[in-house]
mmCIF file of N, CA and C in Angstrom:
data_model
loop_
_atom_site.group_PDB
_atom_site.id
_atom_site.type_symbol
_atom_site.label_atom_id
_atom_site.label_comp_id
_atom_site.label_asym_id
_atom_site.label_seq_id
_atom_site.Cartn_x
_atom_site.Cartn_y
_atom_site.Cartn_z
ATOM 1 N N MET A 1 43.919 -4.192 89.763
ATOM 2 C CA MET A 1 42.790 -3.873 88.908
ATOM 3 C C MET A 1 43.058 -2.665 88.014
ATOM 4 N N LEU A 2 43.902 -1.779 88.477
ATOM 5 C CA LEU A 2 44.164 -0.558 87.726
ATOM 6 C C LEU A 2 45.418 -0.636 86.864
ATOM 7 N N SER A 3 46.026 -1.817 86.790
ATOM 8 C CA SER A 3 47.296 -1.934 86.085
ATOM 9 C C SER A 3 47.154 -1.917 84.561
ATOM 10 N N ARG A 4 46.003 -2.200 84.051
ATOM 11 C CA ARG A 4 45.817 -2.179 82.596
ATOM 12 C C ARG A 4 45.788 -0.733 82.097
ATOM 13 N N LYS A 5 46.296 -0.544 80.900
ATOM 14 C CA LYS A 5 46.510 0.794 80.361
ATOM 15 C C LYS A 5 45.276 1.685 80.381
ATOM 16 N N TRP A 6 44.132 1.219 79.968
ATOM 17 C CA TRP A 6 42.970 2.090 79.776
ATOM 18 C C TRP A 6 41.976 2.059 80.925
ATOM 19 N N VAL A 7 42.197 1.269 81.943
ATOM 20 C CA VAL A 7 41.230 1.128 83.034
ATOM 21 C C VAL A 7 40.949 2.463 83.715
ATOM 22 N N PHE A 8 41.983 3.203 84.055
ATOM 23 C CA PHE A 8 41.785 4.472 84.765
ATOM 24 C C PHE A 8 40.925 5.426 83.948
ATOM 25 N N GLY A 9 41.241 5.582 82.664
ATOM 26 C CA GLY A 9 40.491 6.498 81.809
ATOM 27 C C GLY A 9 39.031 6.103 81.646
ATOM 28 N N ILE A 10 38.777 4.821 81.517
ATOM 29 C CA ILE A 10 37.391 4.355 81.362
ATOM 30 C C ILE A 10 36.632 4.519 82.674
ATOM 31 N N MET A 11 37.278 4.208 83.788
ATOM 32 C CA MET A 11 36.621 4.408 85.090
ATOM 33 C C MET A 11 36.298 5.890 85.301
ATOM 34 N N LYS A 12 37.234 6.766 84.955
ATOM 35 C CA LYS A 12 36.995 8.208 85.071
ATOM 36 C C LYS A 12 35.793 8.610 84.225
ATOM 37 N N ASP A 13 35.723 8.087 82.999
ATOM 38 C CA ASP A 13 34.594 8.386 82.116
ATOM 39 C C ASP A 13 33.272 7.936 82.729
ATOM 40 N N LEU A 14 33.267 6.764 83.333
ATOM 41 C CA LEU A 14 32.042 6.268 83.975
ATOM 42 C C LEU A 14 31.615 7.192 85.114
ATOM 43 N N PHE A 15 32.566 7.645 85.915
ATOM 44 C CA PHE A 15 32.236 8.585 86.981
ATOM 45 C C PHE A 15 31.713 9.906 86.411
ATOM 46 N N ALA A 16 32.183 10.275 85.220
ATOM 47 C CA ALA A 16 31.745 11.521 84.581
ATOM 48 C C ALA A 16 30.403 11.372 83.873
ATOM 49 N N GLY A 17 29.843 10.151 83.861
ATOM 50 C CA GLY A 17 28.516 9.947 83.289
ATOM 51 C C GLY A 17 28.488 9.301 81.920
ATOM 52 N N LYS A 18 29.636 8.993 81.358
ATOM 53 C CA LYS A 18 29.642 8.303 80.069
ATOM 54 C C LYS A 18 29.208 6.862 80.295
ATOM 55 N N LYS A 19 28.466 6.322 79.305
ATOM 56 C CA LYS A 19 27.982 4.956 79.475
ATOM 57 C C LYS A 19 27.945 4.143 78.181
ATOM 58 N N HIS A 20 28.302 4.752 77.065
ATOM 59 C CA HIS A 20 28.274 4.044 75.789
ATOM 60 C C HIS A 20 29.679 3.836 75.244
ATOM 61 N N PHE A 21 29.838 2.765 74.492
ATOM 62 C CA PHE A 21 31.110 2.385 73.888
ATOM 63 C C PHE A 21 31.750 3.564 73.164
ATOM 64 N N THR A 22 30.980 4.239 72.316
ATOM 65 C CA THR A 22 31.527 5.349 71.525
ATOM 66 C C THR A 22 31.950 6.523 72.403
ATOM 67 N N GLU A 23 31.286 6.729 73.517
ATOM 68 C CA GLU A 23 31.657 7.819 74.422
ATOM 69 C C GLU A 23 33.029 7.574 75.058
ATOM 70 N N PHE A 24 33.335 6.316 75.341
ATOM 71 C CA PHE A 24 34.637 6.000 75.934
ATOM 72 C C PHE A 24 35.774 6.282 74.953
ATOM 73 N N LYS A 25 35.498 6.200 73.660
ATOM 74 C CA LYS A 25 36.523 6.404 72.635
ATOM 75 C C LYS A 25 36.719 7.875 72.269
ATOM 76 N N GLU A 26 35.789 8.733 72.613
ATOM 77 C CA GLU A 26 35.796 10.126 72.146
ATOM 78 C C GLU A 26 37.127 10.847 72.339
ATOM 79 N N ASP A 27 37.713 10.753 73.498
ATOM 80 C CA ASP A 27 38.957 11.484 73.770
ATOM 81 C C ASP A 27 40.167 10.560 73.864
ATOM 82 N N LYS A 28 40.041 9.378 73.258
ATOM 83 C CA LYS A 28 41.132 8.396 73.286
ATOM 84 C C LYS A 28 41.365 7.870 71.870
ATOM 85 N N PRO A 29 41.978 8.676 71.002
ATOM 86 C CA PRO A 29 42.105 8.282 69.588
ATOM 87 C C PRO A 29 42.939 7.028 69.349
ATOM 88 N N THR A 30 43.819 6.670 70.273
ATOM 89 C CA THR A 30 44.646 5.474 70.060
ATOM 90 C C THR A 30 44.028 4.210 70.657
ATOM 91 N N LEU A 31 42.874 4.337 71.278
ATOM 92 C CA LEU A 31 42.192 3.181 71.866
ATOM 93 C C LEU A 31 41.408 2.447 70.785
ATOM 94 N N SER A 32 41.796 1.213 70.505
ATOM 95 C CA SER A 32 41.105 0.427 69.472
ATOM 96 C C SER A 32 39.819 -0.171 70.027
ATOM 97 N N ASN A 33 38.937 -0.546 69.124
ATOM 98 C CA ASN A 33 37.688 -1.184 69.529
ATOM 99 C C ASN A 33 37.942 -2.491 70.272
ATOM 100 N N VAL A 34 38.922 -3.256 69.804
ATOM 101 C CA VAL A 34 39.226 -4.547 70.428
ATOM 102 C C VAL A 34 39.722 -4.337 71.862
ATOM 103 N N VAL A 35 40.632 -3.402 72.056
ATOM 104 C CA VAL A 35 41.178 -3.156 73.392
ATOM 105 C C VAL A 35 40.092 -2.593 74.308
ATOM 106 N N LEU A 36 39.258 -1.684 73.790
ATOM 107 C CA LEU A 36 38.167 -1.150 74.612
ATOM 108 C C LEU A 36 37.216 -2.265 75.013
ATOM 109 N N SER A 37 36.837 -3.103 74.083
ATOM 110 C CA SER A 37 35.949 -4.224 74.380
ATOM 111 C C SER A 37 36.555 -5.146 75.431
ATOM 112 N N ASP A 38 37.825 -5.485 75.262
ATOM 113 C CA ASP A 38 38.511 -6.346 76.240
ATOM 114 C C ASP A 38 38.583 -5.692 77.620
ATOM 115 N N THR A 39 38.832 -4.389 77.647
ATOM 116 C CA THR A 39 38.931 -3.681 78.926
ATOM 117 C C THR A 39 37.577 -3.623 79.618
ATOM 118 N N LEU A 40 36.519 -3.389 78.861
ATOM 119 C CA LEU A 40 35.173 -3.390 79.461
ATOM 120 C C LEU A 40 34.829 -4.769 80.010
ATOM 121 N N LYS A 41 35.176 -5.823 79.283
ATOM 122 C CA LYS A 41 34.945 -7.182 79.785
ATOM 123 C C LYS A 41 35.745 -7.435 81.058
ATOM 124 N N TYR A 42 36.985 -6.966 81.079
ATOM 125 C CA TYR A 42 37.824 -7.106 82.269
ATOM 126 C C TYR A 42 37.185 -6.400 83.464
ATOM 127 N N LEU A 43 36.724 -5.173 83.272
ATOM 128 C CA LEU A 43 36.080 -4.426 84.360
ATOM 129 C C LEU A 43 34.800 -5.119 84.831
ATOM 130 N N GLU A 44 34.079 -5.700 83.890
ATOM 131 C CA GLU A 44 32.869 -6.437 84.242
ATOM 132 C C GLU A 44 33.230 -7.702 85.035
ATOM 133 N N ASN A 45 34.255 -8.415 84.620
ATOM 134 C CA ASN A 45 34.696 -9.616 85.341
ATOM 135 C C ASN A 45 35.203 -9.286 86.739
ATOM 136 N N GLN A 46 35.766 -8.106 86.904
ATOM 137 C CA GLN A 46 36.243 -7.653 88.222
ATOM 138 C C GLN A 46 35.096 -7.101 89.080
ATOM 139 N N GLU A 47 33.889 -7.102 88.511
ATOM 140 C CA GLU A 47 32.671 -6.619 89.175
ATOM 141 C C GLU A 47 32.743 -5.129 89.512
ATOM 142 N N LEU A 48 33.450 -4.375 88.675
ATOM 143 C CA LEU A 48 33.523 -2.924 88.844
ATOM 144 C C LEU A 48 32.461 -2.220 88.015
ATOM 145 N N ILE A 49 32.021 -2.880 86.937
ATOM 146 C CA ILE A 49 30.961 -2.329 86.097
ATOM 147 C C ILE A 49 29.964 -3.429 85.759
ATOM 148 N N THR A 50 28.824 -2.988 85.291
ATOM 149 C CA THR A 50 27.819 -3.912 84.789
ATOM 150 C C THR A 50 27.323 -3.351 83.466
ATOM 151 N N LYS A 51 26.875 -4.210 82.580
ATOM 152 C CA LYS A 51 26.341 -3.709 81.320
ATOM 153 C C LYS A 51 24.868 -4.063 81.210
ATOM 154 N N LYS A 52 24.150 -3.172 80.552
ATOM 155 C CA LYS A 52 22.720 -3.367 80.330
ATOM 156 C C LYS A 52 22.435 -3.226 78.847
ATOM 157 N N LEU A 53 21.669 -4.160 78.329
ATOM 158 C CA LEU A 53 21.219 -4.074 76.943
ATOM 159 C C LEU A 53 19.927 -3.276 76.925
ATOM 160 N N ILE A 54 19.898 -2.256 76.101
ATOM 161 C CA ILE A 54 18.752 -1.354 76.017
ATOM 162 C C ILE A 54 18.117 -1.510 74.635
ATOM 163 N N GLY A 55 16.799 -1.556 74.583
ATOM 164 C CA GLY A 55 16.088 -1.631 73.310
ATOM 165 C C GLY A 55 15.735 -3.046 72.926
ATOM 166 N N ASP A 56 15.172 -3.148 71.710
ATOM 167 C CA ASP A 56 14.767 -4.462 71.208
ATOM 168 C C ASP A 56 15.784 -4.958 70.185
ATOM 169 N N ASP A 57 15.467 -6.089 69.546
ATOM 170 C CA ASP A 57 16.414 -6.707 68.611
ATOM 171 C C ASP A 57 16.763 -5.799 67.436
ATOM 172 N N SER A 58 15.818 -4.985 66.978
ATOM 173 C CA SER A 58 16.077 -4.152 65.807
ATOM 174 C C SER A 58 16.918 -2.921 66.132
ATOM 175 N N LYS A 59 16.835 -2.469 67.366
ATOM 176 C CA LYS A 59 17.573 -1.256 67.756
ATOM 177 C C LYS A 59 18.080 -1.434 69.173
ATOM 178 N N ARG A 60 19.200 -2.099 69.305
ATOM 179 C CA ARG A 60 19.731 -2.431 70.621
ATOM 180 C C ARG A 60 21.029 -1.667 70.852
ATOM 181 N N SER A 61 21.196 -1.189 72.070
ATOM 182 C CA SER A 61 22.471 -0.587 72.447
ATOM 183 C C SER A 61 22.860 -1.109 73.824
ATOM 184 N N THR A 62 24.114 -0.928 74.147
ATOM 185 C CA THR A 62 24.644 -1.392 75.429
ATOM 186 C C THR A 62 25.064 -0.189 76.244
ATOM 187 N N GLU A 63 24.706 -0.193 77.507
ATOM 188 C CA GLU A 63 25.129 0.853 78.428
ATOM 189 C C GLU A 63 25.905 0.204 79.568
ATOM 190 N N TYR A 64 26.907 0.920 80.035
ATOM 191 C CA TYR A 64 27.769 0.432 81.114
ATOM 192 C C TYR A 64 27.598 1.322 82.331
ATOM 193 N N TYR A 65 27.557 0.699 83.495
ATOM 194 C CA TYR A 65 27.361 1.421 84.750
ATOM 195 C C TYR A 65 28.334 0.904 85.800
ATOM 196 N N LEU A 66 28.729 1.785 86.684
ATOM 197 C CA LEU A 66 29.545 1.385 87.820
ATOM 198 C C LEU A 66 28.713 0.562 88.782
ATOM 199 N N THR A 67 29.291 -0.484 89.320
ATOM 200 C CA THR A 67 28.644 -1.245 90.383
ATOM 201 C C THR A 67 28.958 -0.542 91.711
ATOM 202 N N GLU A 68 28.412 -1.050 92.779
ATOM 203 C CA GLU A 68 28.733 -0.496 94.097
ATOM 204 C C GLU A 68 30.240 -0.609 94.356
ATOM 205 N N LYS A 69 30.804 -1.749 94.006
ATOM 206 C CA LYS A 69 32.254 -1.950 94.170
ATOM 207 C C LYS A 69 33.032 -0.930 93.334
ATOM 208 N N GLY A 70 32.586 -0.688 92.131
ATOM 209 C CA GLY A 70 33.238 0.292 91.271
ATOM 210 C C GLY A 70 33.137 1.701 91.818
ATOM 211 N N ARG A 71 31.979 2.055 92.336
ATOM 212 C CA ARG A 71 31.791 3.400 92.910
ATOM 213 C C ARG A 71 32.688 3.621 94.121
ATOM 214 N N LYS A 72 33.026 2.549 94.825
ATOM 215 C CA LYS A 72 33.901 2.672 95.993
ATOM 216 C C LYS A 72 35.338 3.035 95.616
ATOM 217 N N MET A 73 35.661 2.952 94.345
ATOM 218 C CA MET A 73 37.015 3.291 93.902
ATOM 219 C C MET A 73 37.209 4.793 93.713
ATOM 220 N N ASN A 74 36.157 5.587 93.918
ATOM 221 C CA ASN A 74 36.245 7.019 93.647
ATOM 222 C C ASN A 74 37.387 7.691 94.391
ATOM 223 N N LYS A 75 37.554 7.407 95.652
ATOM 224 C CA LYS A 75 38.599 8.069 96.434
ATOM 225 C C LYS A 75 39.991 7.612 96.011
ATOM 226 N N ILE A 76 40.120 6.353 95.629
ATOM 227 C CA ILE A 76 41.411 5.845 95.150
ATOM 228 C C ILE A 76 41.809 6.569 93.866
ATOM 229 N N LEU A 77 40.874 6.668 92.932
ATOM 230 C CA LEU A 77 41.157 7.332 91.664
ATOM 231 C C LEU A 77 41.488 8.804 91.886
ATOM 232 N N TYR A 78 40.739 9.463 92.763
ATOM 233 C CA TYR A 78 40.992 10.876 93.058
ATOM 234 C C TYR A 78 42.398 11.063 93.632
ATOM 235 N N GLU A 79 42.765 10.232 94.583
ATOM 236 C CA GLU A 79 44.088 10.353 95.201
ATOM 237 C C GLU A 79 45.205 10.093 94.185
ATOM 238 N N MET A 80 44.963 9.202 93.227
ATOM 239 C CA MET A 80 45.960 8.965 92.188
ATOM 240 C C MET A 80 46.143 10.205 91.321
ATOM 241 N N VAL A 81 45.043 10.873 90.993
ATOM 242 C CA VAL A 81 45.118 12.107 90.210
ATOM 243 C C VAL A 81 45.914 13.163 90.971
ATOM 244 N N ILE A 82 45.585 13.358 92.237
ATOM 245 C CA ILE A 82 46.259 14.374 93.051
ATOM 246 C C ILE A 82 47.745 14.053 93.166
ATOM 247 N N PHE A 83 48.071 12.803 93.407
ATOM 248 C CA PHE A 83 49.477 12.414 93.485
ATOM 249 C C PHE A 83 50.199 12.741 92.180
ATOM 250 N N GLY A 84 49.575 12.386 91.075
ATOM 251 C CA GLY A 84 50.191 12.651 89.779
ATOM 252 C C GLY A 84 50.375 14.132 89.506
ATOM 253 N N LEU A 85 49.395 14.936 89.880
ATOM 254 C CA LEU A 85 49.473 16.381 89.631
ATOM 255 C C LEU A 85 50.549 17.058 90.458
ATOM 256 N N TYR A 86 50.651 16.678 91.703
ATOM 257 C CA TYR A 86 51.494 17.442 92.621
ATOM 258 C C TYR A 86 52.792 16.773 93.034
ATOM 259 N N GLU A 87 52.938 15.476 92.794
ATOM 260 C CA GLU A 87 54.118 14.780 93.301
ATOM 261 C C GLU A 87 55.067 14.250 92.236
ATOM 262 N N LEU A 88 54.577 14.029 91.025
ATOM 263 C CA LEU A 88 55.451 13.472 89.997
ATOM 264 C C LEU A 88 56.336 14.560 89.400
ATOM 265 N N GLU A 89 57.586 14.281 89.311
ATOM 266 C CA GLU A 89 58.531 15.239 88.748
ATOM 267 C C GLU A 89 58.370 15.308 87.237
ATOM 268 N N GLY A 90 58.745 16.434 86.691
ATOM 269 C CA GLY A 90 58.696 16.595 85.246
ATOM 270 C C GLY A 90 57.383 17.155 84.741
ATOM 271 N N ASP A 91 56.423 17.417 85.615
ATOM 272 C CA ASP A 91 55.154 18.001 85.205
ATOM 273 C C ASP A 91 55.348 19.510 85.079
ATOM 274 N N LEU A 92 55.254 20.016 83.875
ATOM 275 C CA LEU A 92 55.525 21.431 83.626
ATOM 276 C C LEU A 92 54.280 22.312 83.685
ATOM 277 N N ARG A 93 53.160 21.736 84.039
ATOM 278 C CA ARG A 93 51.932 22.538 84.106
ATOM 279 C C ARG A 93 52.001 23.481 85.297
ATOM 280 N N ASP A 94 51.419 24.674 85.120
ATOM 281 C CA ASP A 94 51.456 25.646 86.215
ATOM 282 C C ASP A 94 50.409 25.312 87.273
ATOM 283 N N ASP A 95 50.532 25.962 88.421
ATOM 284 C CA ASP A 95 49.664 25.661 89.569
ATOM 285 C C ASP A 95 48.198 25.960 89.285
ATOM 286 N N ASP A 96 47.907 27.002 88.505
ATOM 287 C CA ASP A 96 46.506 27.312 88.178
ATOM 288 C C ASP A 96 45.877 26.184 87.363
ATOM 289 N N PHE A 97 46.630 25.670 86.408
ATOM 290 C CA PHE A 97 46.120 24.564 85.597
ATOM 291 C C PHE A 97 45.914 23.320 86.454
ATOM 292 N N LYS A 98 46.867 23.040 87.325
ATOM 293 C CA LYS A 98 46.745 21.882 88.214
ATOM 294 C C LYS A 98 45.516 22.013 89.111
ATOM 295 N N GLU A 99 45.263 23.210 89.600
ATOM 296 C CA GLU A 99 44.105 23.431 90.460
ATOM 297 C C GLU A 99 42.803 23.230 89.687
ATOM 298 N N GLU A 100 42.786 23.657 88.434
ATOM 299 C CA GLU A 100 41.605 23.458 87.584
ATOM 300 C C GLU A 100 41.346 21.970 87.369
ATOM 301 N N ILE A 101 42.403 21.220 87.102
ATOM 302 C CA ILE A 101 42.278 19.767 86.934
ATOM 303 C C ILE A 101 41.772 19.126 88.225
ATOM 304 N N ARG A 102 42.361 19.513 89.358
ATOM 305 C CA ARG A 102 41.970 18.965 90.656
ATOM 306 C C ARG A 102 40.483 19.193 90.907
ATOM 307 N N LYS A 103 40.009 20.403 90.665
ATOM 308 C CA LYS A 103 38.591 20.721 90.901
ATOM 309 C C LYS A 103 37.679 19.904 89.990
ATOM 310 N N GLY A 104 38.099 19.718 88.744
ATOM 311 C CA GLY A 104 37.297 18.911 87.823
ATOM 312 C C GLY A 104 37.157 17.476 88.287
ATOM 313 N N TYR A 105 38.261 16.896 88.715
ATOM 314 C CA TYR A 105 38.216 15.521 89.218
ATOM 315 C C TYR A 105 37.468 15.446 90.555
ATOM 316 N N GLU A 106 37.582 16.471 91.330
ATOM 317 C CA GLU A 106 36.853 16.488 92.616
ATOM 318 C C GLU A 106 35.346 16.426 92.364
ATOM 319 N N LYS A 107 34.882 17.126 91.336
ATOM 320 C CA LYS A 107 33.457 17.122 91.002
ATOM 321 C C LYS A 107 32.950 15.750 90.607
ATOM 322 N N ILE A 108 33.764 15.023 89.833
ATOM 323 C CA ILE A 108 33.256 13.730 89.361
ATOM 324 C C ILE A 108 33.606 12.568 90.272
ATOM 325 N N LEU A 109 34.643 12.714 91.103
ATOM 326 C CA LEU A 109 35.072 11.566 91.889
ATOM 327 C C LEU A 109 34.736 11.655 93.381
ATOM 328 N N LEU A 110 34.425 12.823 93.885
ATOM 329 C CA LEU A 110 34.127 12.895 95.319
ATOM 330 C C LEU A 110 32.703 13.297 95.586
#
């Protein structure tokens, strides 16, 4: 489920409270609308997210939410972040920066 390029980033955004299409694109300048749309559909088909249409026909927007199954992925995503921060070679970030990242992810994922 996590093998697609943008799945991790979008799931992280959902845990952080983002729920609109444009919010998912904010910090991902290379993510195209087509790929984002396809990835959201993929996550919905995997039953990790659900979408809700908000408003009437003249002013409608779509919001995305984690399902119970999606929320259960929090510990998996957190452990992947920790592994990447502390175990992958070639990471030149200092320990203070890594600790700041860890705490940020801990807030949204645990």
